[in-house]
PDB file of C-alpha atoms and ligand atoms in Angstrom:
ATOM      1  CA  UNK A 109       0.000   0.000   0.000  1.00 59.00           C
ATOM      2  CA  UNK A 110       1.641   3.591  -0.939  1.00 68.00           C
ATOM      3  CA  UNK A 111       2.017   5.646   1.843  1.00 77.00           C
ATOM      4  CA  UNK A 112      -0.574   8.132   2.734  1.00 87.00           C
ATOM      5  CA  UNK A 113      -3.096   6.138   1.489  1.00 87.00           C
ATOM      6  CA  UNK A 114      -6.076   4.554   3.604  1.00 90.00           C
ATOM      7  CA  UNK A 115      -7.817   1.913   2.634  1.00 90.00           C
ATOM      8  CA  UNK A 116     -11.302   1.967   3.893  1.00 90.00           C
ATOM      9  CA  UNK A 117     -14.183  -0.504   3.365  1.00 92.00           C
ATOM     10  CA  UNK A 118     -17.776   0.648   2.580  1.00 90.00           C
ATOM     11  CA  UNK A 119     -21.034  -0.618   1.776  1.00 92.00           C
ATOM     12  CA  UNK A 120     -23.299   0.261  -1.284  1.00 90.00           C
ATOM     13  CA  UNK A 121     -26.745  -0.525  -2.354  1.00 90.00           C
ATOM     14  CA  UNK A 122     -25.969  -3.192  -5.132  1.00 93.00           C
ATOM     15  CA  UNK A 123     -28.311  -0.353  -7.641  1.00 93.00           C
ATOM     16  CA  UNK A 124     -26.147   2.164  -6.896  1.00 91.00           C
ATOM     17  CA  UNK A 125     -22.844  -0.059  -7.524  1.00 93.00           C
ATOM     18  CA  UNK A 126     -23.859  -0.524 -10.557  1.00 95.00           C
ATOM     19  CA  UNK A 127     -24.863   2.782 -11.476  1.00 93.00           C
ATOM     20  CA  UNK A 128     -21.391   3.339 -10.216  1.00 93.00           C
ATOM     21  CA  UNK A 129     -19.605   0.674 -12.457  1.00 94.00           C
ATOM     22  CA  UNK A 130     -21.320   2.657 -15.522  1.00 94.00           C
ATOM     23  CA  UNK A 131     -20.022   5.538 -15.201  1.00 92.00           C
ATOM     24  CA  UNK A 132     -16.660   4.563 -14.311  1.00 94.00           C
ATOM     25  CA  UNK A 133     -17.029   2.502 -17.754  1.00 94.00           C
ATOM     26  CA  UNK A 134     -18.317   5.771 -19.888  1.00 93.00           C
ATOM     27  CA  UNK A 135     -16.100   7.868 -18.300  1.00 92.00           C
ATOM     28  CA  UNK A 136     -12.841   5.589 -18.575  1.00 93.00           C
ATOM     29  CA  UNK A 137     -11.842   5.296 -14.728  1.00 92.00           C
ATOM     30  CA  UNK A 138      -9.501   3.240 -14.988  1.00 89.00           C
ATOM     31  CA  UNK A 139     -11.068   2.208 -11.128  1.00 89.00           C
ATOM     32  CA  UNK A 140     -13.374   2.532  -9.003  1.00 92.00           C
ATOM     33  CA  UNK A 141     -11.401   3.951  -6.704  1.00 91.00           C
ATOM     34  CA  UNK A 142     -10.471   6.808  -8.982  1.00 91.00           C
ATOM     35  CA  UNK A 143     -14.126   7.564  -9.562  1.00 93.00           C
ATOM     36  CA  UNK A 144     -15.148   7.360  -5.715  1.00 93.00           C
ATOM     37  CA  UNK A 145     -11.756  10.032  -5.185  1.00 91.00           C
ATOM     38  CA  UNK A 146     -13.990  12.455  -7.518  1.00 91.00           C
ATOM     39  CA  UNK A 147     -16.934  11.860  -6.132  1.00 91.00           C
ATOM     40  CA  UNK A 148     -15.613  12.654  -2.687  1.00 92.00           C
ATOM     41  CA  UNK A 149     -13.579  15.465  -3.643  1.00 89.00           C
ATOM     42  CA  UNK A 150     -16.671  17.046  -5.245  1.00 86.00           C
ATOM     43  CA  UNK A 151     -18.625  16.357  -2.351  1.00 85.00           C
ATOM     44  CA  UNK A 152     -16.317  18.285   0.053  1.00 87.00           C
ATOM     45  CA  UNK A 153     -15.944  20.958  -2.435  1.00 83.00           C
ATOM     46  CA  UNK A 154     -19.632  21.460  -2.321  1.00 81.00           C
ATOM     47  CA  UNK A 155     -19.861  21.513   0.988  1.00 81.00           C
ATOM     48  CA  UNK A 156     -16.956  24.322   1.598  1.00 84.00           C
ATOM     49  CA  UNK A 157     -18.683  26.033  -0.617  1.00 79.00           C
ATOM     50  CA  UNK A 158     -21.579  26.588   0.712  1.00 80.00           C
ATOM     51  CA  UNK A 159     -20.202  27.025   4.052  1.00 83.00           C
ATOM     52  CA  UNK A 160     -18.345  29.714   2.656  1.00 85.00           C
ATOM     53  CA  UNK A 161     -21.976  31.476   1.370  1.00 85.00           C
ATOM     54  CA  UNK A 162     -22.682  34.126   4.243  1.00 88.00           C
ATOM     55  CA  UNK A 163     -25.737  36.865   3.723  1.00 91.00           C
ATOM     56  CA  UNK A 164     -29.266  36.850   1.979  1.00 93.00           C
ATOM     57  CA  UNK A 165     -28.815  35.019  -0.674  1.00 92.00           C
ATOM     58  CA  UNK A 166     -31.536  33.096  -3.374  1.00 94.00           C
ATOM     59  CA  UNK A 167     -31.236  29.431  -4.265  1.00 93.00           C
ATOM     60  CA  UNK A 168     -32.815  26.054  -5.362  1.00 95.00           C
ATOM     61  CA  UNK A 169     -32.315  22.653  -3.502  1.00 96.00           C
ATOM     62  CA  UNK A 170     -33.046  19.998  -5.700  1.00 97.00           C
ATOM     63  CA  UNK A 171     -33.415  16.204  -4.423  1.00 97.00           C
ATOM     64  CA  UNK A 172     -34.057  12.546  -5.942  1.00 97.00           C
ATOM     65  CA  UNK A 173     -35.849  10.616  -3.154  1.00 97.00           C
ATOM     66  CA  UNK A 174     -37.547   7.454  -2.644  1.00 96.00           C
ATOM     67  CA  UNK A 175     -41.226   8.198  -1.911  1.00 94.00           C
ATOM     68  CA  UNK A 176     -41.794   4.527  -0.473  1.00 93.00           C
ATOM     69  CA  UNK A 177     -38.854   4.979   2.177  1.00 93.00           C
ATOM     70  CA  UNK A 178     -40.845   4.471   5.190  1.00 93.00           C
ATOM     71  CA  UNK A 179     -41.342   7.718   6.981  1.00 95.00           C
ATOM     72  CA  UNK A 180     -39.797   9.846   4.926  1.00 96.00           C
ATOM     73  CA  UNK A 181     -42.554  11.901   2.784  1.00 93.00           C
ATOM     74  CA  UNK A 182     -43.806  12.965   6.370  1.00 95.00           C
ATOM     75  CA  UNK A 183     -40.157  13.839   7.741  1.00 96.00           C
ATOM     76  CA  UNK A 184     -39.507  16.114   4.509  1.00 96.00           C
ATOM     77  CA  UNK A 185     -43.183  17.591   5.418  1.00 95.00           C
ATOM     78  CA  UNK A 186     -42.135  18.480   8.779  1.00 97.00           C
ATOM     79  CA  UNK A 187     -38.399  19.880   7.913  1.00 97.00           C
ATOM     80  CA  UNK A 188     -39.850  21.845   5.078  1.00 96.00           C
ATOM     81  CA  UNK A 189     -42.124  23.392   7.620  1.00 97.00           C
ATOM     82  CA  UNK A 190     -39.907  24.089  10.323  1.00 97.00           C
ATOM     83  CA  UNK A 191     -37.818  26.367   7.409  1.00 98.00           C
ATOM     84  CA  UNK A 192     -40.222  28.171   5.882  1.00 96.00           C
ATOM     85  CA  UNK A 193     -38.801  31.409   6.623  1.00 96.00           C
ATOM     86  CA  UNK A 194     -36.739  30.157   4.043  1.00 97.00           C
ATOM     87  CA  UNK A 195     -38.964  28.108   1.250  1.00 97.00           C
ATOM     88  CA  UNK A 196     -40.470  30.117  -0.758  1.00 96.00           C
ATOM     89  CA  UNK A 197     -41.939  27.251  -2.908  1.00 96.00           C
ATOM     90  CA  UNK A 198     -41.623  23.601  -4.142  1.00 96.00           C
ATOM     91  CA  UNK A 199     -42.294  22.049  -6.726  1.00 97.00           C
ATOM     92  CA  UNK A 200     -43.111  18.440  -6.885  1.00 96.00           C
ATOM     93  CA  UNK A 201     -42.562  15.723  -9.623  1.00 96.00           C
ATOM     94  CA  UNK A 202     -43.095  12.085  -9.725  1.00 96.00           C
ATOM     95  CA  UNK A 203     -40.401  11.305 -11.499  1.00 96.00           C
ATOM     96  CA  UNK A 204     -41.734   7.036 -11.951  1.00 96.00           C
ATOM     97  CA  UNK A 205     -43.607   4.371 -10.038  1.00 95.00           C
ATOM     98  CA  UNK A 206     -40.654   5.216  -6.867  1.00 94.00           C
ATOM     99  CA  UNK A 207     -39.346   8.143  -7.317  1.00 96.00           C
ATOM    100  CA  UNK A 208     -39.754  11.761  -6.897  1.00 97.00           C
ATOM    101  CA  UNK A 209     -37.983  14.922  -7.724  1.00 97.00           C
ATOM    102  CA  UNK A 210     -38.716  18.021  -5.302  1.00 97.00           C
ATOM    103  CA  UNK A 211     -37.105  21.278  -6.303  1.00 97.00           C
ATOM    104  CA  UNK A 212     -37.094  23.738  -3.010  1.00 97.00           C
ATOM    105  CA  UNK A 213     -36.634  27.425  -3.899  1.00 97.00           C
ATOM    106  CA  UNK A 214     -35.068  29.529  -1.047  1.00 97.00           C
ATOM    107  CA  UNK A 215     -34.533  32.726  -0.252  1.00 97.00           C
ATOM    108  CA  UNK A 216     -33.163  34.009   3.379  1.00 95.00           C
ATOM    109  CA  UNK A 217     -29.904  33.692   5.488  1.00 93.00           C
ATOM    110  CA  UNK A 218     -26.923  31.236   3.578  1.00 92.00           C
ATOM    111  CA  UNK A 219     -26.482  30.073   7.026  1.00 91.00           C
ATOM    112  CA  UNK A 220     -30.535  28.839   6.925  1.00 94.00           C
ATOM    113  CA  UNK A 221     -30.481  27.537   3.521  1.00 94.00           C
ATOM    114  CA  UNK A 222     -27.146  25.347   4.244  1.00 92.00           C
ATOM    115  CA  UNK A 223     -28.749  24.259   7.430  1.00 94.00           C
ATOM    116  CA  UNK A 224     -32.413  23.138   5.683  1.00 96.00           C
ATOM    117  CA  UNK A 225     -29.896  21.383   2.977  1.00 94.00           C
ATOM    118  CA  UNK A 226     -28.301  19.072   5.129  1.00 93.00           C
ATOM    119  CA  UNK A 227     -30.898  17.867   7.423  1.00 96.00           C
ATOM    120  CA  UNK A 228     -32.730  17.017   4.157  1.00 96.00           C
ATOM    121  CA  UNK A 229     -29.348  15.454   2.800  1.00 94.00           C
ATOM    122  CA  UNK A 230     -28.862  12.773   5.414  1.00 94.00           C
ATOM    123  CA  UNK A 231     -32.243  11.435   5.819  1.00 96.00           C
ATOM    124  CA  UNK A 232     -32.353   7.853   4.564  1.00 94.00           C
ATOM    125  CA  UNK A 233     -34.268   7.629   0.941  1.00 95.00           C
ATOM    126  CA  UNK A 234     -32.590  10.497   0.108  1.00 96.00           C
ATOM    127  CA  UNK A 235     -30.654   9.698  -3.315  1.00 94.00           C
ATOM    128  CA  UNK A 236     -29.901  12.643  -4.491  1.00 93.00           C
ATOM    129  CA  UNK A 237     -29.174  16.544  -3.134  1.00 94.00           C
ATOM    130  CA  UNK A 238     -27.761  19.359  -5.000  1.00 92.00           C
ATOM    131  CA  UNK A 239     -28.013  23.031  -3.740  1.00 92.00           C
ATOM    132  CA  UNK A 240     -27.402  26.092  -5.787  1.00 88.00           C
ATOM    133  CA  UNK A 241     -27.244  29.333  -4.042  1.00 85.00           C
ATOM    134  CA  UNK A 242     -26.868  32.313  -6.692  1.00 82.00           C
ATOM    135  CA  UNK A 243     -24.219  34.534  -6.089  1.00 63.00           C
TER     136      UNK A 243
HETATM  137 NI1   NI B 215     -44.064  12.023  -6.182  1.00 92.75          NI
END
């Protein structure tokens, strides 16, 4: 093993693997490992990033979720009501027979917006989160 490397173990929905294995395919990863780097690395860039936001600022938070995850369409009721000095609307679609795509548009503190972004991040069903905040 080279130095300064960790190897780490993780688990993955066997879906999601091979959604995974695709791209790493189209792109011409020559690994997985290479494509999970990226993947990270854009992760924590995102996340600086919008830590970085401070002031009023307008945005969109758009997330893939799974609307048969137990619980869930009632937690994202709840967290969308607890922000909505923040949400100024969503829009729902039903995207096919299990998924949905909700796009949140936000308007208020950077601080509120990044907060209202990750709680809806880490809740399990959750595939997909992107939030843009316009400059
Ligand atoms: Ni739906």
């Amino acid at each position: 093993m080279r130095t300064g490397v960790e190897r780490i173990s993780v688990s993955l929905p066997k879906g999601l693997l091979k959604e995974l294995d695709e791209v790493v395919k189209q792109v011409g990863y020559g690994s997985r490992s290479k494509a999970i780097h990226d993947a990270i690395r854009s992760l924590i860039t995102e996340h600086r990033w919008l830590k970085e936001a401070k002031g009023r600022r307008v945005g969109a938070v758009i997330m893939i979720y799974n609307h048969s995850q137990r619980g869930l369409a009632s937690r994202l009721i709840d967290i969308q009501h607890h922000f909505e000095d923040v949400i100024c609307s969503t829009v729902h679609v039903h995207l096919d027979e299990e998924n949905c795509m909700e796009i949140v548009a936000v308007r208020g503190e950077a601080e509120r917006i990044r907060s209202l972004a990750e709680e809806l991040r880490v809740l399990r069903g959750v595939k997909q989160l992107k939030v843009t905040i316009a400059e």
